JSON list of C-alpha atoms in Angstrom, two decimals:
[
{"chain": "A", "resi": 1, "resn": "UNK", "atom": "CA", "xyz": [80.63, 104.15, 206.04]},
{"chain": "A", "resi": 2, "resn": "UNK", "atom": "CA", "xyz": [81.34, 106.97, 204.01]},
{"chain": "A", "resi": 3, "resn": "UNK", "atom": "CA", "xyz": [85.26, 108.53, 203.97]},
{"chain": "A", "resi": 4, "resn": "UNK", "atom": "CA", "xyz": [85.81, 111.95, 203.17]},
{"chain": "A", "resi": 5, "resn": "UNK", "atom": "CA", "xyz": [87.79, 115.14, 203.62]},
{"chain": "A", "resi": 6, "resn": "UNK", "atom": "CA", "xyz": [88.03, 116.93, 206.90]},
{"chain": "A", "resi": 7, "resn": "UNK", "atom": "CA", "xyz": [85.64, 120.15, 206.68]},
{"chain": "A", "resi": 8, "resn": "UNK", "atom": "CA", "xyz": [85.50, 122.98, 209.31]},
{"chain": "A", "resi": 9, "resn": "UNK", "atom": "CA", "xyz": [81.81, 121.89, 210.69]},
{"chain": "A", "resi": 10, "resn": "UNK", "atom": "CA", "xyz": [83.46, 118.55, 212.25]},
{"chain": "A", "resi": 11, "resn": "UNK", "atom": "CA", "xyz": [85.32, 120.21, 214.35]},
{"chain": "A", "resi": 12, "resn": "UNK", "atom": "CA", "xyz": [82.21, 121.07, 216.38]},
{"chain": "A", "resi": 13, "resn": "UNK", "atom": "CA", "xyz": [81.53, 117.01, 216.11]},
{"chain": "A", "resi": 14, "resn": "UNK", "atom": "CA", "xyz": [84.48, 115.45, 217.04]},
{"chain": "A", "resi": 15, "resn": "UNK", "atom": "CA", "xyz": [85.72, 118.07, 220.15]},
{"chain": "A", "resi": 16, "resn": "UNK", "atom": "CA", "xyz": [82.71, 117.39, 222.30]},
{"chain": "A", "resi": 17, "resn": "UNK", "atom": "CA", "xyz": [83.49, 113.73, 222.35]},
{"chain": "A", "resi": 18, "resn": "UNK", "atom": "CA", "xyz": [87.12, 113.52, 221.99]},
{"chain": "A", "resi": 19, "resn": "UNK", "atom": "CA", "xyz": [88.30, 113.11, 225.56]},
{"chain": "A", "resi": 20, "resn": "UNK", "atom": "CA", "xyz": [85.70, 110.63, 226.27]},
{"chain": "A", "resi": 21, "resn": "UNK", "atom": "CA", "xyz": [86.93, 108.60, 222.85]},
{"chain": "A", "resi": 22, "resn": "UNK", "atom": "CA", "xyz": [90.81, 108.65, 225.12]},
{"chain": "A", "resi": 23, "resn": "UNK", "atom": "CA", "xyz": [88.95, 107.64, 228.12]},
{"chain": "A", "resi": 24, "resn": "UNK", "atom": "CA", "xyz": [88.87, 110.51, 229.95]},
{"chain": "A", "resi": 25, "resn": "UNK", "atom": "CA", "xyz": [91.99, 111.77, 229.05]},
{"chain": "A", "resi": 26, "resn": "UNK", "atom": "CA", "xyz": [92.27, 115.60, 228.57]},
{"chain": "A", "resi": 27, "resn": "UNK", "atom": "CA", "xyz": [92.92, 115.59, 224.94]},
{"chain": "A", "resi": 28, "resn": "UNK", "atom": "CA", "xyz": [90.54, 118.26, 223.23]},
{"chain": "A", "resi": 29, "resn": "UNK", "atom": "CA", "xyz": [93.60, 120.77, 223.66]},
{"chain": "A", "resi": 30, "resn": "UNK", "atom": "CA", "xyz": [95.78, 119.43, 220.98]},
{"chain": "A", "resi": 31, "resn": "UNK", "atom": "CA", "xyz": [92.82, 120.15, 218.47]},
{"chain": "A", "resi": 32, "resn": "UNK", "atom": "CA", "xyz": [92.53, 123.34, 218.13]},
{"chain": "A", "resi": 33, "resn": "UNK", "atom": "CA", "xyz": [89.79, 124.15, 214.79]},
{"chain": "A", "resi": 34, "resn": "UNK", "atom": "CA", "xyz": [92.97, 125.81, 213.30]},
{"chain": "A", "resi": 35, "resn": "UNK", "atom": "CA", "xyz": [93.31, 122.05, 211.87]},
{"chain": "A", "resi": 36, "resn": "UNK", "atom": "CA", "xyz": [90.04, 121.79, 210.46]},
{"chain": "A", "resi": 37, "resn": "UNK", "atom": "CA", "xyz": [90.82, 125.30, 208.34]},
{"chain": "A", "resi": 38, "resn": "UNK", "atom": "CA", "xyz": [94.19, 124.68, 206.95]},
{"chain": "A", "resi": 39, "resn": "UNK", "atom": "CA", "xyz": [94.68, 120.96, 206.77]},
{"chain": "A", "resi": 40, "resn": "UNK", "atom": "CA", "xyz": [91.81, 120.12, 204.55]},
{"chain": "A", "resi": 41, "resn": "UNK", "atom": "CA", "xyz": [93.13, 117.87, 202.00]},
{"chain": "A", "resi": 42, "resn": "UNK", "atom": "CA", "xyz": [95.45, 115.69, 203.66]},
{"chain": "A", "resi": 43, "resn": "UNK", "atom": "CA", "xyz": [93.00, 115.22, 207.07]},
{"chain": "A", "resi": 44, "resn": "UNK", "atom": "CA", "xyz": [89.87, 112.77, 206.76]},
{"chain": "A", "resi": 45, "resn": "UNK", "atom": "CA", "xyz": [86.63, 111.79, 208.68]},
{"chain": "A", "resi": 46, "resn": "UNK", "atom": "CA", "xyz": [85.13, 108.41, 208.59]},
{"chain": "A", "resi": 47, "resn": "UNK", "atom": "CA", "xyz": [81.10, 108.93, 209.50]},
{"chain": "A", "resi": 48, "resn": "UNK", "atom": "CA", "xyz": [78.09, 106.53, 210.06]},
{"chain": "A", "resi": 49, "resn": "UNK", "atom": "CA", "xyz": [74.85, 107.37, 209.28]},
{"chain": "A", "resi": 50, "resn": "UNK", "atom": "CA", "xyz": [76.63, 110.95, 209.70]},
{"chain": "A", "resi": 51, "resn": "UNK", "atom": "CA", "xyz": [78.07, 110.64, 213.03]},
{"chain": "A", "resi": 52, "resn": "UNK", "atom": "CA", "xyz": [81.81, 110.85, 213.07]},
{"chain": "A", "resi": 53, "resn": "UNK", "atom": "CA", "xyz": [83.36, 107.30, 213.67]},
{"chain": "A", "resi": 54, "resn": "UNK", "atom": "CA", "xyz": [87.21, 108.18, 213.10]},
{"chain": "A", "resi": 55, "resn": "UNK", "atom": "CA", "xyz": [89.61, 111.20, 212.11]},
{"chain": "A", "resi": 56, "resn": "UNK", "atom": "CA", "xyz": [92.85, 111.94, 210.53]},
{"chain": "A", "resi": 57, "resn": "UNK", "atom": "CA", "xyz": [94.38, 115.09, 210.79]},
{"chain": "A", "resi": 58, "resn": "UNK", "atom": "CA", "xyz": [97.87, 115.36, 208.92]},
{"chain": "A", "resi": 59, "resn": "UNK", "atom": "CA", "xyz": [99.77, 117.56, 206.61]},
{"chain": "A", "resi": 60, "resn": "UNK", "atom": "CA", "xyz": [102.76, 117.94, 204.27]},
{"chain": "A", "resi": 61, "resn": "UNK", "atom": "CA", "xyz": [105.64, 119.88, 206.40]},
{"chain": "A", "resi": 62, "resn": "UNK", "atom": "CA", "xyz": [106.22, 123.38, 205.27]},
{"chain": "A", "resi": 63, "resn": "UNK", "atom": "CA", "xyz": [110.18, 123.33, 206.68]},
{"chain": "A", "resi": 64, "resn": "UNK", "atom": "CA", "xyz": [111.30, 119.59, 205.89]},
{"chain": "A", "resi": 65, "resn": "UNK", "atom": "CA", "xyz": [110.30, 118.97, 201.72]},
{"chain": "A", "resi": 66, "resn": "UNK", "atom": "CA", "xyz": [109.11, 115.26, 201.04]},
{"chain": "A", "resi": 67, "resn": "UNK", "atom": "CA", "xyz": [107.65, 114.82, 204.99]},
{"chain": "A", "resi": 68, "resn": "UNK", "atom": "CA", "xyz": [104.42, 114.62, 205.68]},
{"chain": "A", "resi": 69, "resn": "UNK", "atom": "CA", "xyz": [103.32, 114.43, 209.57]},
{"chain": "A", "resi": 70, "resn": "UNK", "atom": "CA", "xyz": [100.18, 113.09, 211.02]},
{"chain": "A", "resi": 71, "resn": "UNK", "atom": "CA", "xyz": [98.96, 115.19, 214.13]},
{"chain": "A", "resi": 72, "resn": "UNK", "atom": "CA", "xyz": [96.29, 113.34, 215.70]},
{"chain": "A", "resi": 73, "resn": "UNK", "atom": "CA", "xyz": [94.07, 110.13, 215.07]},
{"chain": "A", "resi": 74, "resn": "UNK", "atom": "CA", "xyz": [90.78, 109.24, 216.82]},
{"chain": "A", "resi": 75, "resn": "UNK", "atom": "CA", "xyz": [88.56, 106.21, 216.59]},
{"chain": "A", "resi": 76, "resn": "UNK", "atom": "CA", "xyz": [85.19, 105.60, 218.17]},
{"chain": "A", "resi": 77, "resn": "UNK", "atom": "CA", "xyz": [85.81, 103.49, 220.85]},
{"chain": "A", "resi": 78, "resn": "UNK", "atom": "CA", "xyz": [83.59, 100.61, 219.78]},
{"chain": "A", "resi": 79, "resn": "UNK", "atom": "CA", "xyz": [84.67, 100.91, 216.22]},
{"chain": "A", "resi": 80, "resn": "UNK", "atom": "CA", "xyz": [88.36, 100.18, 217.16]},
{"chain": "A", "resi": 81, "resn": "UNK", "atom": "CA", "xyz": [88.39, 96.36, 215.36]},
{"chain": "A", "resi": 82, "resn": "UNK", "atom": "CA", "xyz": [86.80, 97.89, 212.02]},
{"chain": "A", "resi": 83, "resn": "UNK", "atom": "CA", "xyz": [90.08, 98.95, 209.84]},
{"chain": "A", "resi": 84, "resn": "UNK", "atom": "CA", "xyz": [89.11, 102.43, 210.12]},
{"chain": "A", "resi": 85, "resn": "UNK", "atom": "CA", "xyz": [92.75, 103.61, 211.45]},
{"chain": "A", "resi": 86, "resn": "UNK", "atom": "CA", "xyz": [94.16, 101.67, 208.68]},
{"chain": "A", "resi": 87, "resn": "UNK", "atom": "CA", "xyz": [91.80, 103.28, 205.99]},
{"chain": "A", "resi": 88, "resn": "UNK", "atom": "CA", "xyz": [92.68, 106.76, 207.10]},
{"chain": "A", "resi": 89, "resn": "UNK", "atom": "CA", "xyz": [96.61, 105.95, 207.14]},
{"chain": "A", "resi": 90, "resn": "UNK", "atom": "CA", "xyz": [96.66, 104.32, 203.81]},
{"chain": "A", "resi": 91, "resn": "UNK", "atom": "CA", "xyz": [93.80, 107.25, 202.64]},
{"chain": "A", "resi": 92, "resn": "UNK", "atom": "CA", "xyz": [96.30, 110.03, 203.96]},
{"chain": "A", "resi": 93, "resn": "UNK", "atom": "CA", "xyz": [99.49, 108.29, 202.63]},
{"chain": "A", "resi": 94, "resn": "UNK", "atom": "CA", "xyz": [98.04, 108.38, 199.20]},
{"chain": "A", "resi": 95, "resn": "UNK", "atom": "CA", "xyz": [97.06, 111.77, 199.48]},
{"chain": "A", "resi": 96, "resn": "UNK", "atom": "CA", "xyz": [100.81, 113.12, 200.53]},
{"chain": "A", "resi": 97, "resn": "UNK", "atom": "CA", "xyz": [102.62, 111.05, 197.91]},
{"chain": "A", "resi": 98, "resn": "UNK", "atom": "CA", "xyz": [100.40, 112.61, 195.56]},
{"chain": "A", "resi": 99, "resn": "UNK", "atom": "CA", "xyz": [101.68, 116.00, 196.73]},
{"chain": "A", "resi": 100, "resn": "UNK", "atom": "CA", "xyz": [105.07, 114.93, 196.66]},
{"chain": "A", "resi": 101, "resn": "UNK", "atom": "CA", "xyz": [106.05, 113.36, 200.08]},
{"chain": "A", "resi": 102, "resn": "UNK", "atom": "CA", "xyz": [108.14, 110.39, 200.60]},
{"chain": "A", "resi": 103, "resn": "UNK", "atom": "CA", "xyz": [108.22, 110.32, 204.33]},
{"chain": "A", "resi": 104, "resn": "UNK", "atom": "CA", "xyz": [105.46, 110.27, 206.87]},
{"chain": "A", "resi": 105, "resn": "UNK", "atom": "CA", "xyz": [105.96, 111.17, 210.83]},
{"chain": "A", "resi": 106, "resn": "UNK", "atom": "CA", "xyz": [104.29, 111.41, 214.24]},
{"chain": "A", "resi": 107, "resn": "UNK", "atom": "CA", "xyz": [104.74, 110.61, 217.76]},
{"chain": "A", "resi": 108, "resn": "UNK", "atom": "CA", "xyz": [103.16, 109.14, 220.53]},
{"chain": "A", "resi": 109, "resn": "UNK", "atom": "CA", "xyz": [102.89, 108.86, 224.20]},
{"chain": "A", "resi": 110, "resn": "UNK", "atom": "CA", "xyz": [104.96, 105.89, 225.92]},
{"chain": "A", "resi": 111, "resn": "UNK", "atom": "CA", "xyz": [101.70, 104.77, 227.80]},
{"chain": "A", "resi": 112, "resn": "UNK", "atom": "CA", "xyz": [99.81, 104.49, 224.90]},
{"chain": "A", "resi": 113, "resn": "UNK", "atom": "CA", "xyz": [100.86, 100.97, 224.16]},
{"chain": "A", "resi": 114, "resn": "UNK", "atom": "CA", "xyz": [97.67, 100.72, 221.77]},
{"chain": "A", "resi": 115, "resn": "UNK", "atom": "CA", "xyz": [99.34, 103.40, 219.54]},
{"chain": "A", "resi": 116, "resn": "UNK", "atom": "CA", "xyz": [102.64, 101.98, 219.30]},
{"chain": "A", "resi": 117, "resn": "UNK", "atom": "CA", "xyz": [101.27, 98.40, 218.57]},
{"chain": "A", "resi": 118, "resn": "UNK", "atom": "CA", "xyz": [99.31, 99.80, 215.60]},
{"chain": "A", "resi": 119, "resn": "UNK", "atom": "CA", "xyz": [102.44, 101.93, 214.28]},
{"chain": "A", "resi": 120, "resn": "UNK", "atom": "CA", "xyz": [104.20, 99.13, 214.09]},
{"chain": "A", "resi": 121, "resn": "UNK", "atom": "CA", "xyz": [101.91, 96.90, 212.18]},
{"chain": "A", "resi": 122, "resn": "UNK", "atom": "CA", "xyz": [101.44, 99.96, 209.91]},
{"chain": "A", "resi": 123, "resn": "UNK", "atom": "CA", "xyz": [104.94, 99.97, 208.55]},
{"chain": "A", "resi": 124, "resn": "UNK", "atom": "CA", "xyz": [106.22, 102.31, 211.07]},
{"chain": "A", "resi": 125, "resn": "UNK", "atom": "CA", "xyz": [109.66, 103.17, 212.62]},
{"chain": "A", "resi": 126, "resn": "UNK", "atom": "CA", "xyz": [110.52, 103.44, 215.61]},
{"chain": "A", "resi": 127, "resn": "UNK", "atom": "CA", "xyz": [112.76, 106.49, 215.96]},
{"chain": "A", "resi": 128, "resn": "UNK", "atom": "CA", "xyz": [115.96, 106.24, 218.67]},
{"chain": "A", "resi": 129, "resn": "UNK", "atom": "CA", "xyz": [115.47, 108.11, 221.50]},
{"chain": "A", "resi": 130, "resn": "UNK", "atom": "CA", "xyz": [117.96, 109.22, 224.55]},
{"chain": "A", "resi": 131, "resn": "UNK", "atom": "CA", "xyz": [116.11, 106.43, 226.84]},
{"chain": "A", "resi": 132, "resn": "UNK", "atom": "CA", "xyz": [114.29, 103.23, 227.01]},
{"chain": "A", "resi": 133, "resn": "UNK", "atom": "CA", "xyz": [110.76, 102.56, 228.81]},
{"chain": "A", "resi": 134, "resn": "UNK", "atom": "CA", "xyz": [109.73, 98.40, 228.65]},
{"chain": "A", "resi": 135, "resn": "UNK", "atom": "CA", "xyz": [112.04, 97.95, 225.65]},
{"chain": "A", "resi": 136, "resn": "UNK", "atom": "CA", "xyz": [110.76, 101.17, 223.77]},
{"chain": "A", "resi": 137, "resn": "UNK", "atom": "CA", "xyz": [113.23, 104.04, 222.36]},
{"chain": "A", "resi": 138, "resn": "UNK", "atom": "CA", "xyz": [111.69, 107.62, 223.88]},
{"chain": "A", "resi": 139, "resn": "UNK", "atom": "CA", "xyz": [112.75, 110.90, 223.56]},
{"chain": "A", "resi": 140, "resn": "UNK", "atom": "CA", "xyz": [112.93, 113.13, 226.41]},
{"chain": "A", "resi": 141, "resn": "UNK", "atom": "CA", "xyz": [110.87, 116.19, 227.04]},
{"chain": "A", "resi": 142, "resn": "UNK", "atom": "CA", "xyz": [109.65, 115.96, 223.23]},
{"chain": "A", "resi": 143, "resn": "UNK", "atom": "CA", "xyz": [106.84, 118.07, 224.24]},
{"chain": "A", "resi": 144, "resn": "UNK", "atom": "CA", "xyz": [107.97, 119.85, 226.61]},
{"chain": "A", "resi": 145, "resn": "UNK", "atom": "CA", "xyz": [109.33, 119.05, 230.39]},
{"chain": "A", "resi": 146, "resn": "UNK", "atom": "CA", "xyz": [108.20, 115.42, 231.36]},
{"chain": "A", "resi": 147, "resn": "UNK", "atom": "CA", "xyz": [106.26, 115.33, 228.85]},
{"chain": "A", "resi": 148, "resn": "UNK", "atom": "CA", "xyz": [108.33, 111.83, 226.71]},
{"chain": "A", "resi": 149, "resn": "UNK", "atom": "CA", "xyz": [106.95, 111.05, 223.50]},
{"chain": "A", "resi": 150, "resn": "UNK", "atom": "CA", "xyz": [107.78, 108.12, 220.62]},
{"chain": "A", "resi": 151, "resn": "UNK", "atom": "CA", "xyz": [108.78, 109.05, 217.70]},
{"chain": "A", "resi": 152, "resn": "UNK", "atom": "CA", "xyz": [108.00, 107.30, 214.38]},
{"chain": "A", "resi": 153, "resn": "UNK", "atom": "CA", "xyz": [109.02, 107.07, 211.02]},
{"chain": "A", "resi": 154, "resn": "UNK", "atom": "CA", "xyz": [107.52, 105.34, 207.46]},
{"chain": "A", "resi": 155, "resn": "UNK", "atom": "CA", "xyz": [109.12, 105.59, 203.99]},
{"chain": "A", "resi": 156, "resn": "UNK", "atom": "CA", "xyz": [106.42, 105.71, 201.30]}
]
């Protein structure tokens, strides 16, 4: 498997197949290509035999100095078990510290159990939130009316 930097031609690779990678989920929408332009060195594709097998799209915050924030992580279905979500985390935590970051963000959706299991074993944070769902801290209309997310934070 080969790791590299995001580049503008994946985009075309990974949104045809992202909402089947999320089950069906309509998830194509919070990738717009804007994030394959401007996010180049701190977002990263793992490809096989040059098919796109995982993503990382992240960036240093512009408004909040020493934060970095990771926007959106995909892995082939049936490479979940492989240690590719690790490799991009600890490939994109390198790359921000580098740059001068000291804290790394993102946030979830309280359903996606998956997510928050894997945050956790990563080193993550969770973040309190005005309410609890099974035991988890969420904040409220994060994104928006109904739309609860988790929030996460990891010191670097």
């Amino acid at each position: 498997m080969i790791l590299r930097n995001i580049e503008e031609k994946d985009f075309y690779d990974i949104i045809p197949v992202i909402n089947d990678w999320w089950g069906g989920r309509q998830m194509a929408d919070m990738l717009p290509k804007l994030f394959f332009l401007h996010f180049q060195s701190t977002s990263f594709l793992m490809e096989e035999n040059g098919s796109a097998v995982g993503f990382l799209i992240g960036f240093c915050s512009q408004s909040k100095e020493g934060e970095a924030y990771i926007h959106f992580v995909g892995v082939h279905p049936e490479y979940r078990t492989n240690g590719i979500a690790r490799r991009l985390y600890e490939t994109f935590f390198a790359a921000v510290q580098e740059k001068g970051c000291h804290t790394v963000r993102c946030v979830t959706s309280p359903v996606n159990r998956t997510s928050i299991q894997f945050h956790r074993k990563m080193g993550f944070d969770i973040e309190a939130g005005a309410k609890e769902i099974d035991g988890i801290a969420v904040t409220p209309d994060y994104d928006g009316n109904g739309n609860d997310r988790v929030l996460f934070v990891k010191r670097l």
